[in-house]
């Protein structure tokens, strides 16, 4: 470039153009972000994918891009709480601040850790820079524990949580050192004792779902519909129980388009239909006395409508809408007054999705028995999904076809085939 500028034959216009190009290129580079891209660094370590996702979702990853000489205390997926932000919110803290507490503003290699003095080493974290940390509680005290393990904790007289350094993960000398720690470390001042004196902040259920993974569709629908904001009132009342269909449940809904293309108002009704107006931990759902429960959607319509029938089937909890039977697959979050459960199917209210309507093909028809060619099977009465058809009692053709079908998975494959078939029939 320098030589080009001094060479006589180069026209001034060309020089200007080249200079403009250089400027443009410089502008296109994330100039202050010359430091490290922590998301890219962690992407090589699937074991830390959840922690990386938290950093990215809270903008903390972005805050790091302009910095160098950092040590990141990363928590392996298996050591994170099921819903990190809800866990942290329980202690009255904000997940972003807790993540900032895991960013030390000093580059520490494993050998630095091996040479800690007995009085420990105080290292400032990114959290200290927010000004929200009282005194120097935004720093961590690194000390040598038993067996020369390094323990990270708050320097406060009554320390918050602590974690052990498990080992080095990777390093980009001397900009970023990534060390694995045994768990999330809450700064002092955000301990559970403090949160007892003030009401806990409302649980952000959308965030719980975003953290928990596998609920992207439900989370974005709740957020977009504004229904999530209706939950807060419930959290202050009798509590709230939310049944959240997994992404797989949405994917398994042949009529997804139809659900997604409902007017916003109707979509909100379907979402409210997934919510009970009381806090029911798993144990109380199992022993529920009145199986027919009103939902949030009931409140917006009339009594007796939009109810869920909650029963026990074979030791697990089944939720019946009259046209869909779903089961609870896991507890996503449970902290009085909020319970969030994953469910295997989207709960379609019978008031909106009537049978025989192609929009409701999510409803599994009665039995695989079932002569698929016979369209009247759509009219046959619904049997409980919970009791798969007796494979021996069917007509010869289907029992031959199903002779090898011993497990529930084969049964499900059969149902899927039938669903597709019925969908096809309804299209022709
Ligand atoms: C480290 O950061 C400095 C400035 O922040 C940057 O110039 C350098 O390229 C970085 N090194 C690596 C290996 O990322
Ligand atoms: C960091 O890396 C990730 C993935 O490699 C990429 O999506 C993101 O845009 C990068 N961020 C910056 C600021 O370069
Ligand atoms: C220290 O190491 C020994 C031997 O490896 C082990 O038996 C012991 O449980 C360790 N103690 C602690 C506190 O980690
Ligand atoms: C850090 O911890 C060590 C060991 O418990 C303690 O002796 C030291 O006083 C602590 N440092 C600070 C600044 O709290
Ligand atoms: C770390 O936390 C555990 C559990 O809260 C506690 O028993 C232990 O004493 C703490 N260790 C240090 C070094 O603070
Ligand atoms: C709840 O969390 C979501 C996702 O993190 C966020 O977009 C939303 O603004 C939060 N809502 C409230 C009320 O804080
Ligand atoms: C609720 O489900 C149970 C078991 O599936 C069934 O016996 C009961 O009749 C249902 N109740 C109503 C009101 O649908
Ligand atoms: C319920 O249990 C019975 C008896 O163990 C079994 O035959 C049936 O397949 C089970 N149903 C479901 C839905 O798991």
mmCIF file with all atom_site columns, N, CA, C and O in Angstrom, residues 53-86:
data_model
loop_
_atom_site.group_PDB
_atom_site.id
_atom_site.type_symbol
_atom_site.label_atom_id
_atom_site.label_alt_id
_atom_site.label_comp_id
_atom_site.label_asym_id
_atom_site.label_entity_id
_atom_site.label_seq_id
_atom_site.pdbx_PDB_ins_code
_atom_site.Cartn_x
_atom_site.Cartn_y
_atom_site.Cartn_z
_atom_site.occupancy
_atom_site.B_iso_or_equiv
_atom_site.pdbx_formal_charge
_atom_site.auth_seq_id
_atom_site.auth_comp_id
_atom_site.auth_asym_id
_atom_site.auth_atom_id
_atom_site.pdbx_PDB_model_num
ATOM 1   N N  . UNK A 1 53 ? -24.490 -20.930 25.984 1.00 0.00 ? 53 UNK A N  1
ATOM 2   C CA . UNK A 1 53 ? -25.779 -20.402 25.568 1.00 0.00 ? 53 UNK A CA 1
ATOM 3   C C  . UNK A 1 53 ? -26.277 -19.341 26.555 1.00 0.00 ? 53 UNK A C  1
ATOM 4   O O  . UNK A 1 53 ? -26.842 -18.327 26.168 1.00 0.00 ? 53 UNK A O  1
ATOM 5   N N  . UNK A 1 54 ? -26.059 -19.589 27.847 1.00 0.00 ? 54 UNK A N  1
ATOM 6   C CA . UNK A 1 54 ? -26.441 -18.602 28.854 1.00 0.00 ? 54 UNK A CA 1
ATOM 7   C C  . UNK A 1 54 ? -25.684 -17.296 28.634 1.00 0.00 ? 54 UNK A C  1
ATOM 8   O O  . UNK A 1 54 ? -26.263 -16.208 28.678 1.00 0.00 ? 54 UNK A O  1
ATOM 9   N N  . UNK A 1 55 ? -24.374 -17.421 28.382 1.00 0.00 ? 55 UNK A N  1
ATOM 10  C CA . UNK A 1 55 ? -23.564 -16.221 28.160 1.00 0.00 ? 55 UNK A CA 1
ATOM 11  C C  . UNK A 1 55 ? -24.097 -15.439 26.970 1.00 0.00 ? 55 UNK A C  1
ATOM 12  O O  . UNK A 1 55 ? -24.249 -14.219 27.015 1.00 0.00 ? 55 UNK A O  1
ATOM 13  N N  . UNK A 1 56 ? -24.423 -16.180 25.893 1.00 0.00 ? 56 UNK A N  1
ATOM 14  C CA . UNK A 1 56 ? -24.885 -15.513 24.677 1.00 0.00 ? 56 UNK A CA 1
ATOM 15  C C  . UNK A 1 56 ? -26.273 -14.906 24.886 1.00 0.00 ? 56 UNK A C  1
ATOM 16  O O  . UNK A 1 56 ? -26.550 -13.810 24.413 1.00 0.00 ? 56 UNK A O  1
ATOM 17  N N  . UNK A 1 57 ? -27.131 -15.621 25.634 1.00 0.00 ? 57 UNK A N  1
ATOM 18  C CA . UNK A 1 57 ? -28.507 -15.143 25.769 1.00 0.00 ? 57 UNK A CA 1
ATOM 19  C C  . UNK A 1 57 ? -28.601 -13.952 26.716 1.00 0.00 ? 57 UNK A C  1
ATOM 20  O O  . UNK A 1 57 ? -29.605 -13.250 26.736 1.00 0.00 ? 57 UNK A O  1
ATOM 21  N N  . UNK A 1 58 ? -27.603 -13.724 27.521 1.00 0.00 ? 58 UNK A N  1
ATOM 22  C CA . UNK A 1 58 ? -27.672 -12.619 28.477 1.00 0.00 ? 58 UNK A CA 1
ATOM 23  C C  . UNK A 1 58 ? -26.812 -11.439 28.068 1.00 0.00 ? 58 UNK A C  1
ATOM 24  O O  . UNK A 1 58 ? -26.670 -10.501 28.837 1.00 0.00 ? 58 UNK A O  1
ATOM 25  N N  . UNK A 1 59 ? -26.207 -11.502 26.906 1.00 0.00 ? 59 UNK A N  1
ATOM 26  C CA . UNK A 1 59 ? -25.373 -10.400 26.427 1.00 0.00 ? 59 UNK A CA 1
ATOM 27  C C  . UNK A 1 59 ? -24.032 -10.338 27.147 1.00 0.00 ? 59 UNK A C  1
ATOM 28  O O  . UNK A 1 59 ? -23.212 -9.477  26.847 1.00 0.00 ? 59 UNK A O  1
ATOM 29  N N  . UNK A 1 60 ? -23.788 -11.228 28.102 1.00 0.00 ? 60 UNK A N  1
ATOM 30  C CA . UNK A 1 60 ? -22.487 -11.210 28.773 1.00 0.00 ? 60 UNK A CA 1
ATOM 31  C C  . UNK A 1 60 ? -21.388 -11.566 27.772 1.00 0.00 ? 60 UNK A C  1
ATOM 32  O O  . UNK A 1 60 ? -20.304 -10.986 27.791 1.00 0.00 ? 60 UNK A O  1
ATOM 33  N N  . UNK A 1 61 ? -21.704 -12.499 26.851 1.00 0.00 ? 61 UNK A N  1
ATOM 34  C CA . UNK A 1 61 ? -20.717 -12.872 25.831 1.00 0.00 ? 61 UNK A CA 1
ATOM 35  C C  . UNK A 1 61 ? -20.279 -11.638 25.056 1.00 0.00 ? 61 UNK A C  1
ATOM 36  O O  . UNK A 1 61 ? -19.097 -11.446 24.777 1.00 0.00 ? 61 UNK A O  1
ATOM 37  N N  . UNK A 1 62 ? -21.247 -10.787 24.722 1.00 0.00 ? 62 UNK A N  1
ATOM 38  C CA . UNK A 1 62 ? -20.937 -9.566  23.976 1.00 0.00 ? 62 UNK A CA 1
ATOM 39  C C  . UNK A 1 62 ? -20.037 -8.627  24.773 1.00 0.00 ? 62 UNK A C  1
ATOM 40  O O  . UNK A 1 62 ? -19.126 -8.004  24.219 1.00 0.00 ? 62 UNK A O  1
ATOM 41  N N  . UNK A 1 63 ? -20.285 -8.560  26.087 1.00 0.00 ? 63 UNK A N  1
ATOM 42  C CA . UNK A 1 63 ? -19.481 -7.659  26.923 1.00 0.00 ? 63 UNK A CA 1
ATOM 43  C C  . UNK A 1 63 ? -18.012 -8.093  26.956 1.00 0.00 ? 63 UNK A C  1
ATOM 44  O O  . UNK A 1 63 ? -17.135 -7.286  27.218 1.00 0.00 ? 63 UNK A O  1
ATOM 45  N N  . UNK A 1 64 ? -17.779 -9.380  26.716 1.00 0.00 ? 64 UNK A N  1
ATOM 46  C CA . UNK A 1 64 ? -16.410 -9.887  26.796 1.00 0.00 ? 64 UNK A CA 1
ATOM 47  C C  . UNK A 1 64 ? -15.618 -9.607  25.537 1.00 0.00 ? 64 UNK A C  1
ATOM 48  O O  . UNK A 1 64 ? -14.388 -9.633  25.552 1.00 0.00 ? 64 UNK A O  1
ATOM 49  N N  . UNK A 1 65 ? -16.334 -9.353  24.426 1.00 0.00 ? 65 UNK A N  1
ATOM 50  C CA . UNK A 1 65 ? -15.638 -9.304  23.150 1.00 0.00 ? 65 UNK A CA 1
ATOM 51  C C  . UNK A 1 65 ? -14.634 -8.161  23.095 1.00 0.00 ? 65 UNK A C  1
ATOM 52  O O  . UNK A 1 65 ? -13.667 -8.228  22.361 1.00 0.00 ? 65 UNK A O  1
ATOM 53  N N  . UNK A 1 66 ? -14.841 -7.121  23.890 1.00 0.00 ? 66 UNK A N  1
ATOM 54  C CA . UNK A 1 66 ? -13.901 -6.006  23.843 1.00 0.00 ? 66 UNK A CA 1
ATOM 55  C C  . UNK A 1 66 ? -12.752 -6.162  24.832 1.00 0.00 ? 66 UNK A C  1
ATOM 56  O O  . UNK A 1 66 ? -11.895 -5.301  24.927 1.00 0.00 ? 66 UNK A O  1
ATOM 57  N N  . UNK A 1 67 ? -12.764 -7.255  25.584 1.00 0.00 ? 67 UNK A N  1
ATOM 58  C CA . UNK A 1 67 ? -11.773 -7.369  26.661 1.00 0.00 ? 67 UNK A CA 1
ATOM 59  C C  . UNK A 1 67 ? -10.704 -8.412  26.365 1.00 0.00 ? 67 UNK A C  1
ATOM 60  O O  . UNK A 1 67 ? -10.912 -9.333  25.584 1.00 0.00 ? 67 UNK A O  1
ATOM 61  N N  . UNK A 1 68 ? -9.580  -8.257  27.048 1.00 0.00 ? 68 UNK A N  1
ATOM 62  C CA . UNK A 1 68 ? -8.555  -9.305  26.966 1.00 0.00 ? 68 UNK A CA 1
ATOM 63  C C  . UNK A 1 68 ? -8.097  -9.597  28.397 1.00 0.00 ? 68 UNK A C  1
ATOM 64  O O  . UNK A 1 68 ? -8.560  -8.951  29.345 1.00 0.00 ? 68 UNK A O  1
ATOM 65  N N  . UNK A 1 69 ? -7.222  -10.542 28.580 1.00 0.00 ? 69 UNK A N  1
ATOM 66  C CA . UNK A 1 69 ? -6.751  -10.939 29.906 1.00 0.00 ? 69 UNK A CA 1
ATOM 67  C C  . UNK A 1 69 ? -7.892  -11.334 30.826 1.00 0.00 ? 69 UNK A C  1
ATOM 68  O O  . UNK A 1 69 ? -8.141  -10.705 31.852 1.00 0.00 ? 69 UNK A O  1
ATOM 69  N N  . UNK A 1 70 ? -8.603  -12.370 30.438 1.00 0.00 ? 70 UNK A N  1
ATOM 70  C CA . UNK A 1 70 ? -9.749  -12.819 31.229 1.00 0.00 ? 70 UNK A CA 1
ATOM 71  C C  . UNK A 1 70 ? -9.572  -14.278 31.624 1.00 0.00 ? 70 UNK A C  1
ATOM 72  O O  . UNK A 1 70 ? -8.893  -15.045 30.947 1.00 0.00 ? 70 UNK A O  1
ATOM 73  N N  . UNK A 1 71 ? -10.244 -14.626 32.707 1.00 0.00 ? 71 UNK A N  1
ATOM 74  C CA . UNK A 1 71 ? -10.385 -16.046 33.042 1.00 0.00 ? 71 UNK A CA 1
ATOM 75  C C  . UNK A 1 71 ? -11.878 -16.305 33.199 1.00 0.00 ? 71 UNK A C  1
ATOM 76  O O  . UNK A 1 71 ? -12.563 -15.592 33.941 1.00 0.00 ? 71 UNK A O  1
ATOM 77  N N  . UNK A 1 72 ? -12.365 -17.277 32.477 1.00 0.00 ? 72 UNK A N  1
ATOM 78  C CA . UNK A 1 72 ? -13.774 -17.620 32.556 1.00 0.00 ? 72 UNK A CA 1
ATOM 79  C C  . UNK A 1 72 ? -13.914 -18.899 33.381 1.00 0.00 ? 72 UNK A C  1
ATOM 80  O O  . UNK A 1 72 ? -13.250 -19.903 33.103 1.00 0.00 ? 72 UNK A O  1
ATOM 81  N N  . UNK A 1 73 ? -14.764 -18.826 34.402 1.00 0.00 ? 73 UNK A N  1
ATOM 82  C CA . UNK A 1 73 ? -15.052 -20.017 35.199 1.00 0.00 ? 73 UNK A CA 1
ATOM 83  C C  . UNK A 1 73 ? -16.319 -20.639 34.617 1.00 0.00 ? 73 UNK A C  1
ATOM 84  O O  . UNK A 1 73 ? -17.423 -20.146 34.841 1.00 0.00 ? 73 UNK A O  1
ATOM 85  N N  . UNK A 1 74 ? -16.142 -21.684 33.830 1.00 0.00 ? 74 UNK A N  1
ATOM 86  C CA . UNK A 1 74 ? -17.273 -22.254 33.099 1.00 0.00 ? 74 UNK A CA 1
ATOM 87  C C  . UNK A 1 74 ? -17.816 -23.476 33.833 1.00 0.00 ? 74 UNK A C  1
ATOM 88  O O  . UNK A 1 74 ? -17.058 -24.266 34.395 1.00 0.00 ? 74 UNK A O  1
ATOM 89  N N  . UNK A 1 75 ? -19.139 -23.599 33.824 1.00 0.00 ? 75 UNK A N  1
ATOM 90  C CA . UNK A 1 75 ? -19.793 -24.718 34.514 1.00 0.00 ? 75 UNK A CA 1
ATOM 91  C C  . UNK A 1 75 ? -20.219 -25.759 33.474 1.00 0.00 ? 75 UNK A C  1
ATOM 92  O O  . UNK A 1 75 ? -20.922 -25.419 32.526 1.00 0.00 ? 75 UNK A O  1
ATOM 93  N N  . UNK A 1 76 ? -19.804 -27.003 33.640 1.00 0.00 ? 76 UNK A N  1
ATOM 94  C CA . UNK A 1 76 ? -20.219 -28.037 32.677 1.00 0.00 ? 76 UNK A CA 1
ATOM 95  C C  . UNK A 1 76 ? -21.737 -28.212 32.684 1.00 0.00 ? 76 UNK A C  1
ATOM 96  O O  . UNK A 1 76 ? -22.380 -27.999 33.725 1.00 0.00 ? 76 UNK A O  1
ATOM 97  N N  . UNK A 1 77 ? -22.288 -28.613 31.552 1.00 0.00 ? 77 UNK A N  1
ATOM 98  C CA . UNK A 1 77 ? -23.747 -28.800 31.419 1.00 0.00 ? 77 UNK A CA 1
ATOM 99  C C  . UNK A 1 77 ? -24.329 -29.569 32.605 1.00 0.00 ? 77 UNK A C  1
ATOM 100 O O  . UNK A 1 77 ? -25.347 -29.180 33.176 1.00 0.00 ? 77 UNK A O  1
ATOM 101 N N  . UNK A 1 78 ? -23.656 -30.670 32.952 1.00 0.00 ? 78 UNK A N  1
ATOM 102 C CA . UNK A 1 78 ? -24.209 -31.563 33.968 1.00 0.00 ? 78 UNK A CA 1
ATOM 103 C C  . UNK A 1 78 ? -24.247 -30.906 35.346 1.00 0.00 ? 78 UNK A C  1
ATOM 104 O O  . UNK A 1 78 ? -25.005 -31.330 36.214 1.00 0.00 ? 78 UNK A O  1
ATOM 105 N N  . UNK A 1 79 ? -23.436 -29.867 35.548 1.00 0.00 ? 79 UNK A N  1
ATOM 106 C CA . UNK A 1 79 ? -23.391 -29.242 36.871 1.00 0.00 ? 79 UNK A CA 1
ATOM 107 C C  . UNK A 1 79 ? -24.251 -27.991 36.981 1.00 0.00 ? 79 UNK A C  1
ATOM 108 O O  . UNK A 1 79 ? -24.299 -27.363 38.033 1.00 0.00 ? 79 UNK A O  1
ATOM 109 N N  . UNK A 1 80 ? -24.909 -27.629 35.885 1.00 0.00 ? 80 UNK A N  1
ATOM 110 C CA . UNK A 1 80 ? -25.791 -26.459 35.957 1.00 0.00 ? 80 UNK A CA 1
ATOM 111 C C  . UNK A 1 80 ? -27.128 -26.885 36.544 1.00 0.00 ? 80 UNK A C  1
ATOM 112 O O  . UNK A 1 80 ? -27.579 -28.001 36.313 1.00 0.00 ? 80 UNK A O  1
ATOM 113 N N  . UNK A 1 81 ? -27.790 -25.991 37.296 1.00 0.00 ? 81 UNK A N  1
ATOM 114 C CA . UNK A 1 81 ? -29.141 -26.318 37.736 1.00 0.00 ? 81 UNK A CA 1
ATOM 115 C C  . UNK A 1 81 ? -30.046 -26.461 36.520 1.00 0.00 ? 81 UNK A C  1
ATOM 116 O O  . UNK A 1 81 ? -29.722 -25.956 35.437 1.00 0.00 ? 81 UNK A O  1
ATOM 117 N N  . UNK A 1 82 ? -31.171 -27.129 36.711 1.00 0.00 ? 82 UNK A N  1
ATOM 118 C CA . UNK A 1 82 ? -32.044 -27.390 35.569 1.00 0.00 ? 82 UNK A CA 1
ATOM 119 C C  . UNK A 1 82 ? -32.488 -26.096 34.901 1.00 0.00 ? 82 UNK A C  1
ATOM 120 O O  . UNK A 1 82 ? -32.531 -26.000 33.688 1.00 0.00 ? 82 UNK A O  1
ATOM 121 N N  . UNK A 1 83 ? -32.830 -25.125 35.694 1.00 0.00 ? 83 UNK A N  1
ATOM 122 C CA . UNK A 1 83 ? -33.128 -23.820 35.122 1.00 0.00 ? 83 UNK A CA 1
ATOM 123 C C  . UNK A 1 83 ? -32.253 -22.798 35.834 1.00 0.00 ? 83 UNK A C  1
ATOM 124 O O  . UNK A 1 83 ? -32.624 -22.299 36.886 1.00 0.00 ? 83 UNK A O  1
ATOM 125 N N  . UNK A 1 84 ? -31.081 -22.500 35.267 1.00 0.00 ? 84 UNK A N  1
ATOM 126 C CA . UNK A 1 84 ? -30.137 -21.643 35.979 1.00 0.00 ? 84 UNK A CA 1
ATOM 127 C C  . UNK A 1 84 ? -30.733 -20.306 36.401 1.00 0.00 ? 84 UNK A C  1
ATOM 128 O O  . UNK A 1 84 ? -30.532 -19.870 37.529 1.00 0.00 ? 84 UNK A O  1
ATOM 129 N N  . UNK A 1 85 ? -31.494 -19.664 35.515 1.00 0.00 ? 85 UNK A N  1
ATOM 130 C CA . UNK A 1 85 ? -31.954 -18.325 35.888 1.00 0.00 ? 85 UNK A CA 1
ATOM 131 C C  . UNK A 1 85 ? -33.002 -18.385 36.980 1.00 0.00 ? 85 UNK A C  1
ATOM 132 O O  . UNK A 1 85 ? -33.068 -17.502 37.830 1.00 0.00 ? 85 UNK A O  1
ATOM 133 N N  . UNK A 1 86 ? -33.809 -19.449 36.982 1.00 0.00 ? 86 UNK A N  1
ATOM 134 C CA . UNK A 1 86 ? -34.796 -19.567 38.049 1.00 0.00 ? 86 UNK A CA 1
ATOM 135 C C  . UNK A 1 86 ? -34.100 -19.864 39.373 1.00 0.00 ? 86 UNK A C  1
ATOM 136 O O  . UNK A 1 86 ? -34.453 -19.310 40.417 1.00 0.00 ? 86 UNK A O  1
#
